[in-house]
CSV table of C-alpha atoms and ligand atoms in Angstrom, one decimal:
chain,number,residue,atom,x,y,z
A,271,UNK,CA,4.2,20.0,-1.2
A,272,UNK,CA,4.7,18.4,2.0
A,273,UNK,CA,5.8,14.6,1.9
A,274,UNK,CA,3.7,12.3,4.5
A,275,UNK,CA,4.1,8.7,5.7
A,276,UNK,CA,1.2,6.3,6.3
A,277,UNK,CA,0.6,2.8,7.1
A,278,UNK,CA,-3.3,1.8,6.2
A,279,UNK,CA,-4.2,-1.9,6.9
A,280,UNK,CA,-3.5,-3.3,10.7
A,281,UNK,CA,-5.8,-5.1,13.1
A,282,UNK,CA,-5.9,-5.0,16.8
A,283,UNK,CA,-7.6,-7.1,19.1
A,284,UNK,CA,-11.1,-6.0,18.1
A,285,UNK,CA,-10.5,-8.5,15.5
A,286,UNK,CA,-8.0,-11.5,14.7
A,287,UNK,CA,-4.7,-8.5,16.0
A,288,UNK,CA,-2.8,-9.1,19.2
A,289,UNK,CA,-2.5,-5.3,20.0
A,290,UNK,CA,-4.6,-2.4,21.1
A,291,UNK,CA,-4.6,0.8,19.3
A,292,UNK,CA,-2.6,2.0,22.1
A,293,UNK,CA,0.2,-0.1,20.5
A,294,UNK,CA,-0.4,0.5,17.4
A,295,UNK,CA,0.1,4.6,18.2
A,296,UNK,CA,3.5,3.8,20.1
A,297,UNK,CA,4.9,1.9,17.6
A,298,UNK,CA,3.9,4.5,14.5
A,299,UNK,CA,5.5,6.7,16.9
A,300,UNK,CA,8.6,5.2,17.2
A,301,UNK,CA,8.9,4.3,13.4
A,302,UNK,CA,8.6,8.0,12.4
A,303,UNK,CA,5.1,7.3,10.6
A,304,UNK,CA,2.6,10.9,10.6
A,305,UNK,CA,-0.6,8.6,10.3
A,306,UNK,CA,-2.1,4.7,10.7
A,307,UNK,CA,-5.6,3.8,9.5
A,308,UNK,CA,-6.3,0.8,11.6
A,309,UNK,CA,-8.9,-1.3,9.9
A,310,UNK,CA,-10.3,-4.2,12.1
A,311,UNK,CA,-12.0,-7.2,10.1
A,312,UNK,CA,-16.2,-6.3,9.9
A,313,UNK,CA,-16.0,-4.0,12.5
A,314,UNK,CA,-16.0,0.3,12.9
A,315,UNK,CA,-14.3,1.0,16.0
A,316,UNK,CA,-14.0,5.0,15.8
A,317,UNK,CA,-13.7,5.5,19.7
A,318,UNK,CA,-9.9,5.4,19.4
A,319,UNK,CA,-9.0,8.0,16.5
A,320,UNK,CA,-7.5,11.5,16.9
A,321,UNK,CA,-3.8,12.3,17.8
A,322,UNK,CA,-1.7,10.5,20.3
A,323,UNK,CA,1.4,11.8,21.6
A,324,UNK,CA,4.6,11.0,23.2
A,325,UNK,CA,7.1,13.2,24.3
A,326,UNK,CA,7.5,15.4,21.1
A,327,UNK,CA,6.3,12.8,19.0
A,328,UNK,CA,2.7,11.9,17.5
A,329,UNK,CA,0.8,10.1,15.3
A,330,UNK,CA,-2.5,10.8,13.9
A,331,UNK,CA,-4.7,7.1,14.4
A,332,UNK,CA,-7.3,7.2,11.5
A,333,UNK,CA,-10.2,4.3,12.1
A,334,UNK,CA,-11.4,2.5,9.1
A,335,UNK,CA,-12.2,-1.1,8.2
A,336,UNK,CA,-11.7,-4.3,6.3
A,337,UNK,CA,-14.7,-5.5,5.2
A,338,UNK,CA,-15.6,-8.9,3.8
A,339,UNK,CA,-18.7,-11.8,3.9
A,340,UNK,CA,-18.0,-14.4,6.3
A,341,UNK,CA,-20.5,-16.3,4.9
A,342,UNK,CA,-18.9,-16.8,1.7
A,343,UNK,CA,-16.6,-20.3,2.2
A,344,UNK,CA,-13.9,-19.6,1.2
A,345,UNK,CA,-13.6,-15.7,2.4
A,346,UNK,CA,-12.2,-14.2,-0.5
A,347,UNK,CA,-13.2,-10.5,-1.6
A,348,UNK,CA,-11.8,-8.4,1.2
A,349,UNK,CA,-12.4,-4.1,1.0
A,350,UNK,CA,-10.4,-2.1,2.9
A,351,UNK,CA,-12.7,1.0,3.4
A,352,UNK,CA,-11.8,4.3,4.5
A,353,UNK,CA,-13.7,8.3,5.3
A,354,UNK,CA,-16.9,6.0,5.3
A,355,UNK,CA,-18.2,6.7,8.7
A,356,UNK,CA,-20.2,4.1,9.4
A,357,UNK,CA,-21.0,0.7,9.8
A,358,UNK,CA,-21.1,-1.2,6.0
A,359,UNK,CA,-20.2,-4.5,7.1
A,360,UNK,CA,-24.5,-5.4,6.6
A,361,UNK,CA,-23.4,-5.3,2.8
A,362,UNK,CA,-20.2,-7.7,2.8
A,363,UNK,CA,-22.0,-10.4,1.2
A,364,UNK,CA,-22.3,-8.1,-2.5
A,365,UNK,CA,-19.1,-6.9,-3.2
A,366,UNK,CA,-21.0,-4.6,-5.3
A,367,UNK,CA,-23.7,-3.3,-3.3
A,368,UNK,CA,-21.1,-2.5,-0.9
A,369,UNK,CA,-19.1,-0.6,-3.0
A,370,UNK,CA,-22.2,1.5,-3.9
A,371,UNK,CA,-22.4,2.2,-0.1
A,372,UNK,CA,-19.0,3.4,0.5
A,373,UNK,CA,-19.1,5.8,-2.7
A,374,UNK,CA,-22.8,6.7,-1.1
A,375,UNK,CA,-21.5,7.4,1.9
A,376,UNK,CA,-18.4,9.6,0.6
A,377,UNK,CA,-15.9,7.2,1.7
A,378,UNK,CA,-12.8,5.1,0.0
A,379,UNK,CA,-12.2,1.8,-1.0
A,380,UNK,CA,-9.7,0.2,-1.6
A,381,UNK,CA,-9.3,-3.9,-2.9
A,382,UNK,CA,-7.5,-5.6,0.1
A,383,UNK,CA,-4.2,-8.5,-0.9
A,384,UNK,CA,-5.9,-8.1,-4.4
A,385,UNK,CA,-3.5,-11.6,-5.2
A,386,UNK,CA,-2.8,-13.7,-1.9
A,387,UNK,CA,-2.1,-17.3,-2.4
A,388,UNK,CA,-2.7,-20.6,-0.3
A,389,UNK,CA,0.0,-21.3,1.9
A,390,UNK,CA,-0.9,-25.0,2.7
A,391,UNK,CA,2.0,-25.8,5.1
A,392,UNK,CA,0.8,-23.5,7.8
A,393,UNK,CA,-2.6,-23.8,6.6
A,394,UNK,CA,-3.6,-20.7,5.0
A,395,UNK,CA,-6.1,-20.6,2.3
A,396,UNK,CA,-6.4,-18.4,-0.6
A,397,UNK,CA,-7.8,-15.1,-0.3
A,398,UNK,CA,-7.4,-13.1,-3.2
A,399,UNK,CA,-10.3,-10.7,-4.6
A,400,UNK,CA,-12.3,-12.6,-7.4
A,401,UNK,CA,-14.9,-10.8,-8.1
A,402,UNK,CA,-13.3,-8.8,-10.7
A,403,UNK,CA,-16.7,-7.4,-12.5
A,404,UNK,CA,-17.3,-4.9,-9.8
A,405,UNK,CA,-16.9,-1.0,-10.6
A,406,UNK,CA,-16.3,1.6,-8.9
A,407,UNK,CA,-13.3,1.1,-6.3
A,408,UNK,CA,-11.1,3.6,-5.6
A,409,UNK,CA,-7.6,1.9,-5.7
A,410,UNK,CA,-6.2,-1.2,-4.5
A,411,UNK,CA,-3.8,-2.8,-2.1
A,412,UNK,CA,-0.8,-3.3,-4.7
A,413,UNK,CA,1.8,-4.7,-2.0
A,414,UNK,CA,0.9,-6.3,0.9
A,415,UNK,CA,3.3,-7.9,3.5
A,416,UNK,CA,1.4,-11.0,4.1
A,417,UNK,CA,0.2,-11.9,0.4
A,418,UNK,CA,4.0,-11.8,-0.5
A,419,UNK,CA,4.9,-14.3,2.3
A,420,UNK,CA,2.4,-17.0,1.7
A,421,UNK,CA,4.2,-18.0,-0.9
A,422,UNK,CA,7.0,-18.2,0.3
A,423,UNK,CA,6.0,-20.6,3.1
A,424,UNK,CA,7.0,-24.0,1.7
A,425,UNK,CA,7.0,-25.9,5.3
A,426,UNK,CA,6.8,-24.9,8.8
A,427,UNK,CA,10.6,-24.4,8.8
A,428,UNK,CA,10.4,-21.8,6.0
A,429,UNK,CA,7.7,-20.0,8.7
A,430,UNK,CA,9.9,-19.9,11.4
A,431,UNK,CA,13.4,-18.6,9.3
A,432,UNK,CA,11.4,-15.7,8.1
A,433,UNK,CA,9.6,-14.9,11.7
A,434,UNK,CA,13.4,-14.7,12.5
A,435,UNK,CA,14.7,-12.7,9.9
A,436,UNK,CA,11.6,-11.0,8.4
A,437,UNK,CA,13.7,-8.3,6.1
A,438,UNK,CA,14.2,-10.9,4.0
A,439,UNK,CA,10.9,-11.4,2.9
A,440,UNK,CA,10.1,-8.2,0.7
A,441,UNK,CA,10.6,-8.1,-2.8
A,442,UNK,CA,8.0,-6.5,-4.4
A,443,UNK,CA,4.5,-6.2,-4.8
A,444,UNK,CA,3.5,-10.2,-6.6
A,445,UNK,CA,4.0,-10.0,-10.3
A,446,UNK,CA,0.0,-11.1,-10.9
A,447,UNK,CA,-1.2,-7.8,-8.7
A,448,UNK,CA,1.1,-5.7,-10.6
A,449,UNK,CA,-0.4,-7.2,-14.4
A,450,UNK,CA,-4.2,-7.0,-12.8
A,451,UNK,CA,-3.3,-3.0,-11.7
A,452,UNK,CA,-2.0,-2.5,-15.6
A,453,UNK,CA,-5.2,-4.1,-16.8
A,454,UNK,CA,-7.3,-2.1,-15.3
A,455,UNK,CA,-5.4,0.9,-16.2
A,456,UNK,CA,-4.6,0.6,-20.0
A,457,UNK,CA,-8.9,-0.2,-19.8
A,458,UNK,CA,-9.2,3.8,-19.1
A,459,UNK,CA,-9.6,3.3,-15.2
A,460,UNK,CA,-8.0,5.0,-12.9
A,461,UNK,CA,-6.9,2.6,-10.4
A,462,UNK,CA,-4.8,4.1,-6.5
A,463,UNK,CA,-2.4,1.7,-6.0
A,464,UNK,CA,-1.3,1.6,-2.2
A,465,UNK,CA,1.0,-0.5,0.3
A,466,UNK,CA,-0.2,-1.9,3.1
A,467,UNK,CA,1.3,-4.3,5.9
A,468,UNK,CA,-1.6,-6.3,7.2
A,469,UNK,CA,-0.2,-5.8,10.2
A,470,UNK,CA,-1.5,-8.1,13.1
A,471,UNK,CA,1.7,-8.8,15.6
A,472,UNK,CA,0.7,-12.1,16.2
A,473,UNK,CA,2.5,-14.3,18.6
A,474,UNK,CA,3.8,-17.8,17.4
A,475,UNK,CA,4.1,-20.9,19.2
A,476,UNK,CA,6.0,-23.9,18.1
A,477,UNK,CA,7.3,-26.1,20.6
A,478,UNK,CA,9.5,-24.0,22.7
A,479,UNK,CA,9.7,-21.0,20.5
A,480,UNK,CA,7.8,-18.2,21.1
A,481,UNK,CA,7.6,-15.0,19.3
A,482,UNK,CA,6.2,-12.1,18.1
A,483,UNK,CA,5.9,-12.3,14.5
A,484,UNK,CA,6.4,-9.5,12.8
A,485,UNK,CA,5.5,-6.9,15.7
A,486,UNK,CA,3.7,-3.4,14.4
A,487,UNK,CA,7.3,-1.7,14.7
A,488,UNK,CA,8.6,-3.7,12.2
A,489,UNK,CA,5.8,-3.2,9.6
A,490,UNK,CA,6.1,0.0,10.2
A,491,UNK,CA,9.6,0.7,8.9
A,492,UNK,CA,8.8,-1.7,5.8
A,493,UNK,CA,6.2,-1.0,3.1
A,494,UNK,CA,4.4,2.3,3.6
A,495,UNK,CA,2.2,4.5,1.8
A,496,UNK,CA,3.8,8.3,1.4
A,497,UNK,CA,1.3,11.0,0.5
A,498,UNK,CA,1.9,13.8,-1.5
A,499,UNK,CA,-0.6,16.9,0.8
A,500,UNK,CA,-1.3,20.6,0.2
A,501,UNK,CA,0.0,21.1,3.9
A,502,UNK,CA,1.7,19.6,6.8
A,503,UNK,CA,0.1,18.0,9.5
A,504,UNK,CA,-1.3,20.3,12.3
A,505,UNK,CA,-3.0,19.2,15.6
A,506,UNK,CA,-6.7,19.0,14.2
A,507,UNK,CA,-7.4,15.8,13.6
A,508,UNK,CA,-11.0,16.2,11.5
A,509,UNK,CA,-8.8,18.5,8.8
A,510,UNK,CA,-5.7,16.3,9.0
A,511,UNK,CA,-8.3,13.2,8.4
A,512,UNK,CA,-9.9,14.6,5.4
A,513,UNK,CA,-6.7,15.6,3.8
A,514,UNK,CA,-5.1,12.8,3.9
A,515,UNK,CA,-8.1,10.8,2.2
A,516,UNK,CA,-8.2,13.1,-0.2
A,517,UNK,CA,-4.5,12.8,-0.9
A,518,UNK,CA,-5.9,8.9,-1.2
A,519,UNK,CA,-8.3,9.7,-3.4
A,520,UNK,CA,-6.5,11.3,-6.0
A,521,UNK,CA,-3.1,9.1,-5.9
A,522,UNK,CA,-1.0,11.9,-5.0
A,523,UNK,CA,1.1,9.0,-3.3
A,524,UNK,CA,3.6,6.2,-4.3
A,525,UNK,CA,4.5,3.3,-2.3
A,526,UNK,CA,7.7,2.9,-1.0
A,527,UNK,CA,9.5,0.4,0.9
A,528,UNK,CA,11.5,2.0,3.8
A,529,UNK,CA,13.7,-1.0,5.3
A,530,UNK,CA,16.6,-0.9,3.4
A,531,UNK,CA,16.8,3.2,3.3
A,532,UNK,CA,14.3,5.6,3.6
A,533,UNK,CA,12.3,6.6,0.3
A,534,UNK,CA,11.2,9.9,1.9
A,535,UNK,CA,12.0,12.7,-1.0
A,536,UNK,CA,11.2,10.5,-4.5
A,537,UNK,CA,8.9,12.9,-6.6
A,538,UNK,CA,7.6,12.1,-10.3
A,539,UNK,CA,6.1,14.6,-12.5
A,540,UNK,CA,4.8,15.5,-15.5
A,541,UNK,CA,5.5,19.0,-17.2
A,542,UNK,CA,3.3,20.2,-19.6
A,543,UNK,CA,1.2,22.5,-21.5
A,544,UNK,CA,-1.3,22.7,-18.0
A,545,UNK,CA,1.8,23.5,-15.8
A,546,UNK,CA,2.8,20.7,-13.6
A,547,UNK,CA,0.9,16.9,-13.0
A,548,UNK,CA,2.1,14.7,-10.3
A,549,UNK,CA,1.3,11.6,-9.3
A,550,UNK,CA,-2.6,10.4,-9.7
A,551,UNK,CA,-3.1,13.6,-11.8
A,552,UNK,CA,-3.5,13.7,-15.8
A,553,UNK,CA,-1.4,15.8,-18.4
A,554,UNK,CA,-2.2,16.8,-21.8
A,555,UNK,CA,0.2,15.4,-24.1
A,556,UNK,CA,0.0,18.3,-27.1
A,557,UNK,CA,3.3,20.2,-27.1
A,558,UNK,CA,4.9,17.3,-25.4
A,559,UNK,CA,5.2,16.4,-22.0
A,560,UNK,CA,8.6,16.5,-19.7
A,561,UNK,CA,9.2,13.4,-17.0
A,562,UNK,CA,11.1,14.6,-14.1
A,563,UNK,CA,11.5,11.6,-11.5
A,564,UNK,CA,14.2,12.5,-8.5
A,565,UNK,CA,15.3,9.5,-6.5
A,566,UNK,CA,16.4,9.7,-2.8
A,567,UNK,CA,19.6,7.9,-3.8
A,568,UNK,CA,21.3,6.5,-6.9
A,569,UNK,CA,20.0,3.3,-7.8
A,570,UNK,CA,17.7,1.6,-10.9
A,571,UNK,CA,15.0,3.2,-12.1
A,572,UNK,CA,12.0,2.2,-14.3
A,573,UNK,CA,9.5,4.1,-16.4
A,574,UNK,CA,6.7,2.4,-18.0
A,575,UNK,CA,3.7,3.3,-19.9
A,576,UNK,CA,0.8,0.8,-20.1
A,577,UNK,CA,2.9,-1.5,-17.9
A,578,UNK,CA,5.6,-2.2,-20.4
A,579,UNK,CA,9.4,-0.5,-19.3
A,580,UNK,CA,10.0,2.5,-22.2
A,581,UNK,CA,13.1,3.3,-19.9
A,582,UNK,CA,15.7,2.2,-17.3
A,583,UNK,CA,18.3,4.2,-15.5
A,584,UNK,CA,20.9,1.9,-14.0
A,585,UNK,CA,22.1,4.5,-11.4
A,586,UNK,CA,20.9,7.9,-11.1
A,587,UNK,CA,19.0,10.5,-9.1
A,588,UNK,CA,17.4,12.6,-11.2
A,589,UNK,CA,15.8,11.4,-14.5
A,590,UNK,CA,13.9,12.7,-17.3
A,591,UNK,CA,12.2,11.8,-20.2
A,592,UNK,CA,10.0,13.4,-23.4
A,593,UNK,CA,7.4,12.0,-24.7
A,594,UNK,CA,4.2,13.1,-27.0
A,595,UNK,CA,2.5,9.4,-26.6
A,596,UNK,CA,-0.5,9.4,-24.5
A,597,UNK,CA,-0.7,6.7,-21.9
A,598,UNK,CA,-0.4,5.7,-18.3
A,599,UNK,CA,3.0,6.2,-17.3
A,600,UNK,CA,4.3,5.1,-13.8
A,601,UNK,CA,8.0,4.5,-12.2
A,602,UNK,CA,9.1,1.5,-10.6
A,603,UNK,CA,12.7,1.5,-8.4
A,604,UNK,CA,14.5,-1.1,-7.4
A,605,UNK,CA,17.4,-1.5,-4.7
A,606,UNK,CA,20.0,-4.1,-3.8
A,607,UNK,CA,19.7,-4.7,-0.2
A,608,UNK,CA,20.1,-8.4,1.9
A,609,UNK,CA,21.9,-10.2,-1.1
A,610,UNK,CA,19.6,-9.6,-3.3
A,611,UNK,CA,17.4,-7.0,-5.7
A,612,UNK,CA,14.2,-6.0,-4.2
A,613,UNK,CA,11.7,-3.4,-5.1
A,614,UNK,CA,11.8,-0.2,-3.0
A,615,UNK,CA,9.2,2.5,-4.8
A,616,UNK,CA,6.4,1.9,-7.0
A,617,UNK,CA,4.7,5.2,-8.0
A,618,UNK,CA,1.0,5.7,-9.2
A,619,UNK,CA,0.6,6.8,-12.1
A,620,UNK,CA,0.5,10.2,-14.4
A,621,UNK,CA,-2.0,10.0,-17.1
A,622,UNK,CA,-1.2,11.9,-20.6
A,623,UNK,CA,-4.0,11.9,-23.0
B,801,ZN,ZN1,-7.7,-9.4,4.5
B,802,ZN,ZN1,-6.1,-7.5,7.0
C-alpha cells in the first residue's frame, strides 16, 4: 500500500497564524509533505483547498477546523474536526453536542493537545481537554509540538534558546497523553492516535530580537502523520480528500517524527487466521497471531499490549513476535538524536480479540 505524509493542525491568519494558506502550500512543498489539513480556530475557510503546485512539486491543501467555546474561561476542550463540510463552530459550547454534529455530518474528530500544560513565564494557560465523559470521537491529537514545549518554558530565556534551536524540543508525545490514549483503549475503544504541529509561524519580539518562531517549514519536517492508502495520490482533489480521511478514520497511520531521519517505510502488522491486519485494523487471535514490525533503520523498538512494553528490540529492523493473548497491541521507537533519546514513531494500534 502506498505510504503518505500529512501534517493536520496549522493556523493561518484567518485566525491567531501569521501565514496564508499560500505559505502554508509552499512550505509542505518544500518539506516533501503529499497533504496539509489547515484548521483555523472557529472558523471553515474551504475557499483555499485543492492542489497547489510548484515546479514538479504539489501538495494537496485539505480545509478543516479547530473548534472550541470561547465562552468558556478558561478555553479548554479544543476539536480538531475534519470531512465535516460545514460550519459547527454554533455547537462549541457542548463538547458533546458537537461531537454528535460532526459524526451527523459524516465528518472526523479528533481531541486537539488532549494534555497541554500552563506555561506561566510567557503567560500561557492550560488548555488541555477536560471533558473526558464525552463519546464518540474519532481519535486524538497524541503529540503535539506546542503542548510538549509549554513545559518546557521555565522563563523567558528558556523561550528564546528553543526559538533558536527548536530540534531540541521533541521528545515524545507527554507521558499523561500517552496513559489517557491506553485508558481509553484497554476500555474497548478504539481511539486514532495522530501528530500534529500546531503550527502558527508566529513572529517573536523581545527587545531587539526578532524572529520567526518555529516557521511552517520547520514543523513540517518534525512530527507528521503518515497514512497507510489503497492508492497514491492522483490530481483529483475530491477522491484524494476522501481517501485520506478515510485512511484517518480507520488508523491506517502511525506518527512519526521525521527531524532526525525520515520514518518513511516503518510498517506493523498482524498475521493471522483473516490474512493480514495493519495498523487501526483488528485480528483474530485463534491460531495465533504473527507481529511483523520493519523499521527504516536499526534502532529501539517497543511492543506493547494494553500500554505495558511485552517486548524491546535494542537494535534491529525487522521484528517479530507470536502471541495468542488478545489485546491492543501498538509499537513505540525510539532514536538517539541531539544528545539525547527522543521518540521517533508511535504506531496505532492492531487489535487481537
Ligand atoms: Zn488548540
Ligand atoms: Zn491549534
Amino acid at each position: 500500500m502506498p505510504e503518505i505524509i500529512i501534517n493536520l493542525h496549522m493556523h493561518t491568519r484567518y485566525s491567531d497564524g501569521a501565514g496564508s494558506h499560500a505559505d502554508i502550500a509552499a512550505a509542505a512543498m518544500k518539506a516533501g509533505l503529499d497533504a496539509v489539513i489547515v484548521t483555523d480556530h472557529n472558523v471553515l475557510v474551504n475557499g483555499p483547498a485543492g492542489y497547489y503546485n510548484e515546479g514538479n512539486r504539489h501538495v494537496l491543501l485539505m480545509i478543516g477546523e479547530e473548534i472550541h467555546g470561547q465562552s468558556r474561561n478558561p478555553q479548554k476542550n479544543h476539536l480538531l474536526v475534519f470531512g465535516a463540510e460545514r460550519e459547527l463552530a454554533t455547537y462549541a459550547n457542548d463538547p458533546q453536542l458537537l461531537l454528535d454534529a460532526v459524526s451527523k455530518a459524516g465528518g472526523l474528530s479528533f481531541i486537539a493537545h488532549p494534555v497541554d500544560p500552563a506555561a506561566p513565564s510567557v503567560h500561557e494557560g492550560d488548555i488541555s481537554w477536560v471533558d473526558w465523559s464525552v463519546q464518540g470521537f474519532t481519535g486524538l491529537e497524541l503529540w503535539n509540538g506546542f503542548s510538549e514545549f509549554k513545559p518546557r518554558i521555565r522563563s523567558k530565556l528558556h523561550a528564546i534558546y528553543y526559538a533558536y534551536f527548536p530540534a531540541r524540543i521533541a521528545r515524545g508525545p507527554l507521558p499523561e497523553a500517552l496513559h489517557r490514549w491506553d485508558e481509553l483503549l484497554i476500555a474497548g475503544k478504539k481511539v486514532v492516535a495522530v501528530g500534529g504541529s500546531d503550527a502558527h509561524s508566529h513572529k517573536m519580539h523581545l527587545g531587539p530580537l526578532r524572529r520567526t518562531v518555529f516557521p511552517y517549514a520547520f514543523h513540517f519536517s518534525g512530527v507528521n502523520t503518515h497514512l497507510y492508502v489503497p492508492r497514491s495520490l492522483g490530481t483529483n482533489a475530491e477522491s484524494d480528500t476522501s481517501m485520506i480521511l478515510d485512511a484517518l478514520r480507520q488508523g491506517h497511520c502511525f506518527i512519526g517524527y521525521d527531524l532526525p531521519a525520515s520514518t518513511r517505510g516503518f510498517q506493523f502488522i498482524a498475521r493471522g487466521l483473516e490474512g493480514i491486519a495493519q495498523m487501526g485494523d483488528e485480528q483474530d487471535s485463534k491460531g495465533g497471531v504473527t507481529f511483523q514490525i520493519r523499521l527504516p533503520r536499526r534502532t529501539e523498538c517497543v511492543l506493547l499490549k494494553d500500554g505495558k512494553p511485552v517486548r524491546t528490540w535494542h537494535s534491529h529492523d525487522l521484528c517479530t513476535y507470536i502471541t495468542t493473548v488478545p489485546g491492543v497491541y501498538r509499537v513505540e521507537v525510539y532514536i538517539h538524536y541531539l544528545g539525547r533519546r527522543r521518540g521517533w514513531i508511535f504506531s496505532n494500534p492492531i487489535y487481537i480479540r
